[in-house]
PDB file of C-alpha atoms in Angstrom:
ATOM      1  CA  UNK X1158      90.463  83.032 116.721  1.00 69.00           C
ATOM      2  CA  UNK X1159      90.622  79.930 115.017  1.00 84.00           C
ATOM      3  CA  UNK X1160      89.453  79.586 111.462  1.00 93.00           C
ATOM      4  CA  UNK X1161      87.148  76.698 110.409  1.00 95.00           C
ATOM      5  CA  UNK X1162      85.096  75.480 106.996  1.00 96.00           C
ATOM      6  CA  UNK X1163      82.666  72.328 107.245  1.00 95.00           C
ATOM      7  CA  UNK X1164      82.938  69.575 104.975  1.00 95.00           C
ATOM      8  CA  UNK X1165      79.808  66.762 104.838  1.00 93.00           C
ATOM      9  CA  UNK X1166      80.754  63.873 102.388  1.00 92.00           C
ATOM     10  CA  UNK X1167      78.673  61.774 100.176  1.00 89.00           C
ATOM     11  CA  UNK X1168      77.663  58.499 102.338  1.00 77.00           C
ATOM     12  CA  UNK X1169      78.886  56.259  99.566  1.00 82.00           C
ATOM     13  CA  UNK X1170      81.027  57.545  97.073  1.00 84.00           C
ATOM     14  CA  UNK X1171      84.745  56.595  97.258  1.00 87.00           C
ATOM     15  CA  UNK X1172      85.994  59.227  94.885  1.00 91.00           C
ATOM     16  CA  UNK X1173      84.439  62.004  97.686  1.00 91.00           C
ATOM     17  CA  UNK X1174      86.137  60.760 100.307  1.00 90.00           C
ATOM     18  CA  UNK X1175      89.061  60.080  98.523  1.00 92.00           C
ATOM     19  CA  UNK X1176      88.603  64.045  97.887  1.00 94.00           C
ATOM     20  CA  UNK X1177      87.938  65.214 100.881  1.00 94.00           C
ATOM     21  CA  UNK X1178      91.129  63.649 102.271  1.00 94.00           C
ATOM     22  CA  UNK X1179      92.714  66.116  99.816  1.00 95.00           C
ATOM     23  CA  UNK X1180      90.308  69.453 101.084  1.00 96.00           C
ATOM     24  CA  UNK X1181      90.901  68.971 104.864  1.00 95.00           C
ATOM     25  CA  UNK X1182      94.882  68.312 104.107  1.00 95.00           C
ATOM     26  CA  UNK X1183      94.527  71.562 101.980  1.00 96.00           C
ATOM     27  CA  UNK X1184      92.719  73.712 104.898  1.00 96.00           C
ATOM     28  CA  UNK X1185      95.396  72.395 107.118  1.00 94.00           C
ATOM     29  CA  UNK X1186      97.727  73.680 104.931  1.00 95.00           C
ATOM     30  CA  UNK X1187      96.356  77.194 104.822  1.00 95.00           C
ATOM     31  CA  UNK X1188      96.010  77.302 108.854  1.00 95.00           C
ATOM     32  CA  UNK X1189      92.003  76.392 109.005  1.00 96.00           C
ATOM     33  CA  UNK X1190      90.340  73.507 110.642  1.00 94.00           C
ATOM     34  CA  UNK X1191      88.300  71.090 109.166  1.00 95.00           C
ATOM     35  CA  UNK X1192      85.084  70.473 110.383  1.00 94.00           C
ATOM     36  CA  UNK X1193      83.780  66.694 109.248  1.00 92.00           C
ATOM     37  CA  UNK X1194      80.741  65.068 110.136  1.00 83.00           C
ATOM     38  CA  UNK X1195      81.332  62.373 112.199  1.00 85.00           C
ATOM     39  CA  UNK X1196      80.738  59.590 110.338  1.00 84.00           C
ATOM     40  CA  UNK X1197      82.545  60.821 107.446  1.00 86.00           C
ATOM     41  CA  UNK X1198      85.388  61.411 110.361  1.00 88.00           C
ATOM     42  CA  UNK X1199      85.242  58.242 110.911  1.00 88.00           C
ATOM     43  CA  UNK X1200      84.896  56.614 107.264  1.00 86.00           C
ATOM     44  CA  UNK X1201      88.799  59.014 106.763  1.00 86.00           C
ATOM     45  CA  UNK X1202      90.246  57.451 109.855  1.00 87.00           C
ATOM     46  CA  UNK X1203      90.325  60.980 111.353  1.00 89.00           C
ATOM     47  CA  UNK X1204      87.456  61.235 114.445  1.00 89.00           C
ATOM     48  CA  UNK X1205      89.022  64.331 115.865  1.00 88.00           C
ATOM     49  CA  UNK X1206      87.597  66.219 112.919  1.00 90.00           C
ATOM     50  CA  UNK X1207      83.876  64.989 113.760  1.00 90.00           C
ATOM     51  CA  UNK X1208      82.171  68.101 114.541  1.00 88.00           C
ATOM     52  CA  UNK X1209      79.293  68.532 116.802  1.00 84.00           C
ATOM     53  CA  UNK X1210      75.913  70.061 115.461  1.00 79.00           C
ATOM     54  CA  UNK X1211      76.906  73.345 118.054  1.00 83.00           C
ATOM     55  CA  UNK X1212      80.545  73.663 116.955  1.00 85.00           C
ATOM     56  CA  UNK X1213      79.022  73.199 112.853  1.00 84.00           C
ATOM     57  CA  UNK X1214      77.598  76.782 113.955  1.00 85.00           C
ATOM     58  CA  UNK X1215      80.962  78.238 113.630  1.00 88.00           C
ATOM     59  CA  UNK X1216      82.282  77.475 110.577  1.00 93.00           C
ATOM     60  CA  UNK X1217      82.611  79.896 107.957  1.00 95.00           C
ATOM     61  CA  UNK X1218      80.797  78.225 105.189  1.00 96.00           C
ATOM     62  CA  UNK X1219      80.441  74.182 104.426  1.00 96.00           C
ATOM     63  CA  UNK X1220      81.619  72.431 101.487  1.00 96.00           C
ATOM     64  CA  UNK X1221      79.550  69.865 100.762  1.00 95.00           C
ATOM     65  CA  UNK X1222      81.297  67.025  98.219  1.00 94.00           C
ATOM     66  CA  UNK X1223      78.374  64.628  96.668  1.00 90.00           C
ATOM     67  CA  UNK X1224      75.406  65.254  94.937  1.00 87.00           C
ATOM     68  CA  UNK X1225      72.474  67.366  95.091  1.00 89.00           C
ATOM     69  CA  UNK X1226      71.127  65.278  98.081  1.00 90.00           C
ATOM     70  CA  UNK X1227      74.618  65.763 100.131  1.00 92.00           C
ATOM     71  CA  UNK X1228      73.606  69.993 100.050  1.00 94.00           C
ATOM     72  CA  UNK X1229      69.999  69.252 101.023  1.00 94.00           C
ATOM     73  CA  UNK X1230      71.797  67.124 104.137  1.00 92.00           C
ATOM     74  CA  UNK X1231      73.446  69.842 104.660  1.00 93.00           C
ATOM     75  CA  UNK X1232      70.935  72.638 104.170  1.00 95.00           C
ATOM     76  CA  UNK X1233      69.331  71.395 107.586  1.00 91.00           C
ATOM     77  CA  UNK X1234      72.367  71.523 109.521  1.00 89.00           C
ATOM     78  CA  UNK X1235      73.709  74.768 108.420  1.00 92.00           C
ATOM     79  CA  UNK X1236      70.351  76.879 107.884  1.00 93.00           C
ATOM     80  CA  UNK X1237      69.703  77.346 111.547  1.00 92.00           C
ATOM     81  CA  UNK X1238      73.114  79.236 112.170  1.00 92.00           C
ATOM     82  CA  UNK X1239      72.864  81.074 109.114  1.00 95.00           C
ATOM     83  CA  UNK X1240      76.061  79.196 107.497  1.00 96.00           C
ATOM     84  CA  UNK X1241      77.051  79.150 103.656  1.00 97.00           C
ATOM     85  CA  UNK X1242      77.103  76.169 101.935  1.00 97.00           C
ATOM     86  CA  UNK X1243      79.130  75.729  98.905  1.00 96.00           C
ATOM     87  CA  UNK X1244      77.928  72.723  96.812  1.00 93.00           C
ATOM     88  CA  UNK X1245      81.307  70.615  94.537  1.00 93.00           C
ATOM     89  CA  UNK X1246      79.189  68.418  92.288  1.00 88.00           C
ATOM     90  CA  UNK X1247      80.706  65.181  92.546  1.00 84.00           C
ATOM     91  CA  UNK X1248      76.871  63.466  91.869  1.00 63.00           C
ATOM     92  CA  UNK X1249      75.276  61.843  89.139  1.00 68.00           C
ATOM     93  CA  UNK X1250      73.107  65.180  88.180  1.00 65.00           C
ATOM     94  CA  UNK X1251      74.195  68.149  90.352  1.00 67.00           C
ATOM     95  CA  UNK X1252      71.287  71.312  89.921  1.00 76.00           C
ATOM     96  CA  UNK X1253      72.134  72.566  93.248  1.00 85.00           C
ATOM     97  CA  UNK X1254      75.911  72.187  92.972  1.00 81.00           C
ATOM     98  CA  UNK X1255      77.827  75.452  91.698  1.00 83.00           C
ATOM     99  CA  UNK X1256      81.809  73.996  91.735  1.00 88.00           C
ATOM    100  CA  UNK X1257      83.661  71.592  90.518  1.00 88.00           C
ATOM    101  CA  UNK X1258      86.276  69.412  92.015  1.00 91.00           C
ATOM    102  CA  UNK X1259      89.164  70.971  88.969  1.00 91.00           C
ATOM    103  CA  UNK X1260      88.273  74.341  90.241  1.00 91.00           C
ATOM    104  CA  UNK X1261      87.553  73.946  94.306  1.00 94.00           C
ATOM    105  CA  UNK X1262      91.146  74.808  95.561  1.00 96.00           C
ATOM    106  CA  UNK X1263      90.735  78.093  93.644  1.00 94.00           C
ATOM    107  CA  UNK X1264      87.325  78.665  94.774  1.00 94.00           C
ATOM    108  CA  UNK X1265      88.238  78.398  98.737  1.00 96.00           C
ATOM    109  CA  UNK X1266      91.276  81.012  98.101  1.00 95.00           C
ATOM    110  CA  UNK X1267      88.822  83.380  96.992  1.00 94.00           C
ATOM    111  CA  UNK X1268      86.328  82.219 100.251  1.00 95.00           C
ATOM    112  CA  UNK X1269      88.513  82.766 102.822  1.00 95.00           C
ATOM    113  CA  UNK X1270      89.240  85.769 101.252  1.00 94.00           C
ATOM    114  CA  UNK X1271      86.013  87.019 101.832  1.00 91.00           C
ATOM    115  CA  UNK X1272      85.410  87.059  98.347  1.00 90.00           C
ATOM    116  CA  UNK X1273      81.991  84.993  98.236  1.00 88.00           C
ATOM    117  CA  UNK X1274      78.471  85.524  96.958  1.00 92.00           C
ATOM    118  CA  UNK X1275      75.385  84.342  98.478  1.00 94.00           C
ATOM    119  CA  UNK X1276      71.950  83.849  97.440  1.00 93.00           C
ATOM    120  CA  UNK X1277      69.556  83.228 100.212  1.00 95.00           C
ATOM    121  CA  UNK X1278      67.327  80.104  99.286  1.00 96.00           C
ATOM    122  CA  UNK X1279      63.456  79.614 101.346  1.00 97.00           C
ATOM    123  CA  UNK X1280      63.189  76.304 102.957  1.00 98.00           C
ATOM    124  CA  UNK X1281      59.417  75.213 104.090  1.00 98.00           C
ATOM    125  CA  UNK X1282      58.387  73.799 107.361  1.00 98.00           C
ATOM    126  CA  UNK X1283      55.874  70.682 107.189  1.00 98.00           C
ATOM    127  CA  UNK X1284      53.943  69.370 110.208  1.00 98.00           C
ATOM    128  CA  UNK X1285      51.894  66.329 110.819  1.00 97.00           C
ATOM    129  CA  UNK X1286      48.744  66.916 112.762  1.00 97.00           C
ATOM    130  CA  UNK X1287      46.928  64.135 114.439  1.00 94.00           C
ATOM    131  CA  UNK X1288      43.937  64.069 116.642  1.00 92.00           C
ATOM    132  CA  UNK X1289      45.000  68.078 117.647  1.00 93.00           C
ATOM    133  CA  UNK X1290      48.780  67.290 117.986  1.00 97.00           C
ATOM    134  CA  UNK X1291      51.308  67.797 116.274  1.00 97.00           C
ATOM    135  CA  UNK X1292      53.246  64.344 116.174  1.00 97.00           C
ATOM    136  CA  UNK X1293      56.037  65.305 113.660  1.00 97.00           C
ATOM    137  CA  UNK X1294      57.519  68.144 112.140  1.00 96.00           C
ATOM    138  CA  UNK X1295      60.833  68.940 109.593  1.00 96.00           C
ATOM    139  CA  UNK X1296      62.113  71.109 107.657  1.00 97.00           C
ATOM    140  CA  UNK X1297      63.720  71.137 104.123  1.00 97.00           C
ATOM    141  CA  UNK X1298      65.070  72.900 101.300  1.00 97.00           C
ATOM    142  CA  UNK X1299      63.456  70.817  98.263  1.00 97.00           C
ATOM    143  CA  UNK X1300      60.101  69.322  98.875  1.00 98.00           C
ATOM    144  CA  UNK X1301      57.414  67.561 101.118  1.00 98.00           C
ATOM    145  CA  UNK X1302      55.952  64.456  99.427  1.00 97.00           C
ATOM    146  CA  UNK X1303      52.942  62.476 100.750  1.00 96.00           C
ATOM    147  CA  UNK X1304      52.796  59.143  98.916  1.00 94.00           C
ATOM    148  CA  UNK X1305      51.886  55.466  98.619  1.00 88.00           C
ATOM    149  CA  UNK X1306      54.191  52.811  98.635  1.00 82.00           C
ATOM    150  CA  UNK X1307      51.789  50.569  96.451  1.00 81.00           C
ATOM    151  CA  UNK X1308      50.864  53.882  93.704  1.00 76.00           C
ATOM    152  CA  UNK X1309      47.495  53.226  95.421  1.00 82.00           C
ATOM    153  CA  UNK X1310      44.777  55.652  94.578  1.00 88.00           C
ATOM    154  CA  UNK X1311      44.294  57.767  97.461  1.00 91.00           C
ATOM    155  CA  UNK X1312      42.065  60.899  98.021  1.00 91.00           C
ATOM    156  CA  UNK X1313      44.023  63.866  99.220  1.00 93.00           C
ATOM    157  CA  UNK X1314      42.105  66.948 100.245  1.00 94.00           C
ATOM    158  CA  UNK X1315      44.112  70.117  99.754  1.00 95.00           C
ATOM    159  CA  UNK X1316      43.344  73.191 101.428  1.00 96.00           C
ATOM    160  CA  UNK X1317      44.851  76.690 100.244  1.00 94.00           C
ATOM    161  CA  UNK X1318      43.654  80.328 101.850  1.00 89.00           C
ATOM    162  CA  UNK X1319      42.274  78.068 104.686  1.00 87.00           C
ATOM    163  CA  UNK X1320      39.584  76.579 103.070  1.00 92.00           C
ATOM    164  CA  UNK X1321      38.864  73.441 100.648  1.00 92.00           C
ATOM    165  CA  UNK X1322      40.400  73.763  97.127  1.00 93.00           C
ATOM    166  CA  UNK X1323      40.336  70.494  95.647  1.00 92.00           C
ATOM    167  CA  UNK X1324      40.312  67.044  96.617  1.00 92.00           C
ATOM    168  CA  UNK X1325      42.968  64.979  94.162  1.00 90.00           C
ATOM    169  CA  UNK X1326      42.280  61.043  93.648  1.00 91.00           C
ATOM    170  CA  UNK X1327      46.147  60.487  92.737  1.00 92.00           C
ATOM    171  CA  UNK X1328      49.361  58.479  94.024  1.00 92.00           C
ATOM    172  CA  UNK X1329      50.421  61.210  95.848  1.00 94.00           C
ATOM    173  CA  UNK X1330      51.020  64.884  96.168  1.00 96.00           C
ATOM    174  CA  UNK X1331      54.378  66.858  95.931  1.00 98.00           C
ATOM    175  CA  UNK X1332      54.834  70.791  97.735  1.00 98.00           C
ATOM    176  CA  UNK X1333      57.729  71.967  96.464  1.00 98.00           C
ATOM    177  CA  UNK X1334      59.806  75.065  96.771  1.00 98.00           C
ATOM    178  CA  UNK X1335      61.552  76.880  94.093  1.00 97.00           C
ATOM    179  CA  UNK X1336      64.687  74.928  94.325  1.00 96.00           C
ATOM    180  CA  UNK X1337      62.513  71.710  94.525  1.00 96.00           C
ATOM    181  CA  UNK X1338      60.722  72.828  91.157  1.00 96.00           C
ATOM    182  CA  UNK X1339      63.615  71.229  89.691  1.00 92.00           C
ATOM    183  CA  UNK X1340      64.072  67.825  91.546  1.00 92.00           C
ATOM    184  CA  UNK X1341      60.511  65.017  92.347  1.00 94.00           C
ATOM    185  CA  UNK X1342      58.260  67.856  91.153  1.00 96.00           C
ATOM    186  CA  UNK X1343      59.371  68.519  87.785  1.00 93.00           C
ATOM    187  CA  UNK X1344      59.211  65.103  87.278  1.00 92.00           C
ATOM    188  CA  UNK X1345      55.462  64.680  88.292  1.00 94.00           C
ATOM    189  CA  UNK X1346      54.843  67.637  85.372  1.00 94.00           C
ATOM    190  CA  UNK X1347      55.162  70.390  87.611  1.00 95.00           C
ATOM    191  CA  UNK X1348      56.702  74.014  86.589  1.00 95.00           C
ATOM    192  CA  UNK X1349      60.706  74.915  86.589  1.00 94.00           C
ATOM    193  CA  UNK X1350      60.385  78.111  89.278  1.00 95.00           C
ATOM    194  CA  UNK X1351      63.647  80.279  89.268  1.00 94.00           C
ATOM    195  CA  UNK X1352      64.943  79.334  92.705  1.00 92.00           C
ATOM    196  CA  UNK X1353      64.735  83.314  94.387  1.00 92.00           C
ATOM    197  CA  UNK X1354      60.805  83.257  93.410  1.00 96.00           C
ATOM    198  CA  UNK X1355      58.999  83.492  97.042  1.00 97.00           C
ATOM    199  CA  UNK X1356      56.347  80.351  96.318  1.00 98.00           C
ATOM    200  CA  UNK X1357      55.520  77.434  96.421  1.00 98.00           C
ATOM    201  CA  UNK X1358      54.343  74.565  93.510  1.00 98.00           C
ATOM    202  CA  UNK X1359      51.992  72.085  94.774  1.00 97.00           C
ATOM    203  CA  UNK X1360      52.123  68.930  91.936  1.00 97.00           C
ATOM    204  CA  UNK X1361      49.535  65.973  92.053  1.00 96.00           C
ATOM    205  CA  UNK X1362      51.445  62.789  91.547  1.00 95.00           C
ATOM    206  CA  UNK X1363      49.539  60.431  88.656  1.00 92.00           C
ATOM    207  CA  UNK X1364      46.266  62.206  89.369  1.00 93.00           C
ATOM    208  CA  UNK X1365      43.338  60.276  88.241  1.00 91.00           C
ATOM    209  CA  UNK X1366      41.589  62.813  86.560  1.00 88.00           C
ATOM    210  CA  UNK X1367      42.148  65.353  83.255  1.00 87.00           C
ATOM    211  CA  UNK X1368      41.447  68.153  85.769  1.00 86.00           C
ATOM    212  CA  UNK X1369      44.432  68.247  87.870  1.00 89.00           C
ATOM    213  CA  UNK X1370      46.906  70.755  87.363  1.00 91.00           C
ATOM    214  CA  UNK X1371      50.159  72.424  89.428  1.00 95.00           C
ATOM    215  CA  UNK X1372      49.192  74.888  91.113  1.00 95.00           C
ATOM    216  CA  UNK X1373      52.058  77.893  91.867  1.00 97.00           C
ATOM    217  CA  UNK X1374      51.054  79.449  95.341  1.00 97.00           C
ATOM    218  CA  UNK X1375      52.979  82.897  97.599  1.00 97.00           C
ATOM    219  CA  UNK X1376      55.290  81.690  99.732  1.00 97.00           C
ATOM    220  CA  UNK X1377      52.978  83.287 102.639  1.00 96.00           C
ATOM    221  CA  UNK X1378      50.362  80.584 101.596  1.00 97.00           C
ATOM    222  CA  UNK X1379      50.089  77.622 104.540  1.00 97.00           C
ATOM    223  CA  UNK X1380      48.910  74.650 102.585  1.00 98.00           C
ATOM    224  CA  UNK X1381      46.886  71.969 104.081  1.00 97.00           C
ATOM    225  CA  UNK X1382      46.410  68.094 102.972  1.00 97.00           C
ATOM    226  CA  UNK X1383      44.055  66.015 104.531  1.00 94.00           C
ATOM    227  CA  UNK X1384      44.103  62.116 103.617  1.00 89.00           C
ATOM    228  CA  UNK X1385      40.866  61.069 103.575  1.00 80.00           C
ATOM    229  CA  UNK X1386      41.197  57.228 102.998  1.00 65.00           C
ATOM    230  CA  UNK X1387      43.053  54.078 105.036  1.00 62.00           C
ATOM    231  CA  UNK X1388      46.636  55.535 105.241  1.00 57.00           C
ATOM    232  CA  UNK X1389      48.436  51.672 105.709  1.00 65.00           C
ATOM    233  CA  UNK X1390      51.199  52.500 103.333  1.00 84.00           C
ATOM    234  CA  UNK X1391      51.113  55.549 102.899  1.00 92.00           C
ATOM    235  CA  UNK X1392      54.090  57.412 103.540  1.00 93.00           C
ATOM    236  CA  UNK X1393      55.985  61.662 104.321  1.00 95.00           C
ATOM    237  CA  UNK X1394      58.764  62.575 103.746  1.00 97.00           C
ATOM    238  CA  UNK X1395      60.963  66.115 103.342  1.00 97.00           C
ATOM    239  CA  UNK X1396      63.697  66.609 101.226  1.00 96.00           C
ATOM    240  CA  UNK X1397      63.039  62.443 100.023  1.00 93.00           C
ATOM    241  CA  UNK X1398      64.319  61.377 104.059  1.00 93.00           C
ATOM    242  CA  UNK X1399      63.053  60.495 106.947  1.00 91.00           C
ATOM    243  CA  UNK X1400      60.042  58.734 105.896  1.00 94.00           C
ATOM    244  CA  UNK X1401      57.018  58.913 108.044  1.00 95.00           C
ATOM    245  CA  UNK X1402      54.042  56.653 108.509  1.00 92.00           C
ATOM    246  CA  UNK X1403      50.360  58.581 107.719  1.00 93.00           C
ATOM    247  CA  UNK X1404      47.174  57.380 108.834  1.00 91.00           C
ATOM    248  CA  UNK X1405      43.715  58.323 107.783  1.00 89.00           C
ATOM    249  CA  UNK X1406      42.444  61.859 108.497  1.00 91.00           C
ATOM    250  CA  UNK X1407      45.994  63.009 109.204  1.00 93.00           C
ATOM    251  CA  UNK X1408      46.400  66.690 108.526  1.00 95.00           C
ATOM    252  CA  UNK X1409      49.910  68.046 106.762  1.00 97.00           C
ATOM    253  CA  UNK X1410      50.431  71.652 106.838  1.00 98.00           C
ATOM    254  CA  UNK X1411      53.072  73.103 105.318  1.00 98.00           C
ATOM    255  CA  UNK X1412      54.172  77.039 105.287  1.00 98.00           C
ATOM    256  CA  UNK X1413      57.458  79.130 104.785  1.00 98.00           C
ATOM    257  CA  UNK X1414      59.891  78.198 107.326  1.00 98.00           C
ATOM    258  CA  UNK X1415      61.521  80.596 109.529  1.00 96.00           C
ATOM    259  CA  UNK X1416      65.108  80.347 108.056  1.00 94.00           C
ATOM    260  CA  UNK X1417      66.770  79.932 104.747  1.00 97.00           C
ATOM    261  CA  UNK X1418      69.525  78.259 103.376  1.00 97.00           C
ATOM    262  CA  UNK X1419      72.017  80.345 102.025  1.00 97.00           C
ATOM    263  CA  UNK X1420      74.018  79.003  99.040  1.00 95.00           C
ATOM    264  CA  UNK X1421      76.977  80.331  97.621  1.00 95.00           C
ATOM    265  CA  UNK X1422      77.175  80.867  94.209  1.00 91.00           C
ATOM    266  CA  UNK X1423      79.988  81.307  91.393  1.00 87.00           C
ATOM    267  CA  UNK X1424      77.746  82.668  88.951  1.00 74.00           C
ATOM    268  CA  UNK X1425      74.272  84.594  88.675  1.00 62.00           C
ATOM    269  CA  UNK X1426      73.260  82.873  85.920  1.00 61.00           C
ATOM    270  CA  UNK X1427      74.199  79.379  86.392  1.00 75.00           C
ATOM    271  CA  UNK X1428      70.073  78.375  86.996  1.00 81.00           C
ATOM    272  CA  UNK X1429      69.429  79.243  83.167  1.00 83.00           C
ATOM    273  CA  UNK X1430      72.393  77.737  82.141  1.00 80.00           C
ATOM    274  CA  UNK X1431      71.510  74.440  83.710  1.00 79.00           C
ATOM    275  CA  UNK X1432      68.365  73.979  82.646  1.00 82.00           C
ATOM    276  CA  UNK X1433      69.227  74.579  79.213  1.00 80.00           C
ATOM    277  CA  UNK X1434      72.115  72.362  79.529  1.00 76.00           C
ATOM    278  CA  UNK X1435      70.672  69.732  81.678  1.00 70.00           C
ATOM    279  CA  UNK X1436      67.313  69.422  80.725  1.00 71.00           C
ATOM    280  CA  UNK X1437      68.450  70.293  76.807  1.00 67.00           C
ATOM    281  CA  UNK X1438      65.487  72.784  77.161  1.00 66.00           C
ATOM    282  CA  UNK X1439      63.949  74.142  73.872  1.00 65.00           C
ATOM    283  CA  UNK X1440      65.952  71.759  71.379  1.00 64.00           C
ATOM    284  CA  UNK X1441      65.026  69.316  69.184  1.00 59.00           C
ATOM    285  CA  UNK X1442      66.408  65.725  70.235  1.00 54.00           C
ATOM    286  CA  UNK X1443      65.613  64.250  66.766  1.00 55.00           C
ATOM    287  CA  UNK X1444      68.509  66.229  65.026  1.00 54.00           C
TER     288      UNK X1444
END
């Protein structure tokens, strides 16, 4: 049976597709097809590599060569089959990401080998109920964000063990999942949540009030947001994509969803390492 790996490709970085002209050659080399997205097939002048979402199923593991936001893209092809993904930071930040490019022809010796750890990340599932109907529905590995295009005040009801827990007059509101903790949510003052941790964070973006703080919630929790005012321009989105128009007494629920990604990673304690790194946590920048 014929061996195959996955490779999705930044949209717009020349250096990673520059690279990943050097992977698939590489693969080729070592007598395993390369499975490209097709427009990245088509951006390397190589369309018989554009893989279907059917055939993605049967790769190996995926390779994703980009940023942060190339895994997430990638997290929602490859979760429902259950496929690794193997983040090469070639992005501006890189959290997710656990290789780099220097090391990657090392790393996919050991792969194939069957040498290869992987830590199983949960995703959530958001829906958009409207009149009784569901009229949209994704999933995502970081985080769904309800927000206005204008930072308009809005009022957004949030409901937690099925019944009203507060109603937040803010910008927006961020649910976020442990990997998310470290992306849109930490920025809106949210909590850094070690990314196995079953739960959730829901953040309150620019809350007008004292009173509003993150709240961390099980992962078993459904959480409900109701906007109460006009919803004109306010907008959803999962995983920052997508975007999706909201109108006024729209309900969002979100819960667990019903697969994971699984990520593979190089070392157990690369989280700690790049928050202390990244986010120079616990040092003094005046020194």
């Amino acid at each position: 049976m014929e061996r195959s790996v996955g490779i999705v490709v930044h949209q717009t970085r020349p250096e990673a597709l520059h690279f990943a002209r050097e992977v698939v050659a590489w693969l080729g080399r070592h007598s395993v097809r390369a499975l490209v997205d097709p427009d990245a097939a088509s951006r390397l002048g190589q369309p018989a590599l554009a893989a279907d979402l059917e055939t993605w199923q049967s790769a190996e593991f995926i390779v994703t060569l980009g940023g942060d936001g190339t895994i997430l893209k990638a997290a929602r092809m490859a979760a429902p089959g259950g496929v690794p993904i193997l983040g090469v930071h070639m992005g501006r930040f890189g959290f997710i990401a656990e290789a780099h490019p220097r090391d990657l022809f090392s790393v996919l010796g050991d792969l194939l080998q069957g040498k290869r750890s992987v830590e199983e990340r949960m995703m959530l599932r958001a829906e958009i109920w409207r009149g009784g109907e569901c009229v949209h529905s994704g999933v995502g590995l970081n985080d769904m964000l309800i927000k206005s295009k204008m930072s308009r005040m809005l009022q957004l009801r949030t409901l937690l063990g099925g019944s009203i827990f507060a109603t937040y007059p803010a910008d927006g509101i961020v649910v976020a999942t442990p990997t998310g903790s470290t992306a849109y949510a930490l920025s809106a003052g949210g909590p850094l949540i070690e990314p196995t941790v079953q739960a959730f964070v829901v953040v309150p973006v620019c809350p007008h009030t004292l009173s509003a703080r993150p709240m961390v919630v099980p992962a078993d929790e459904t959480i409900g947001v109701e906007l109460e005012a006009d919803g004109d321009d306010v907008v959803f989105a999962i995983d920052g994509v997508d975007p999706f128009a909201l109108l006024s007494q729209d309900r969002v629920l979100v819960r667990r969803a019903e697969y994971t990604t699984r990520l593979i990673v190089l070392d157990r304690a690369t989280f700690y390492r790049k928050v202390r790194d990244r986010y120079l946590y616990g040092e003094r920048l005046n020194e």
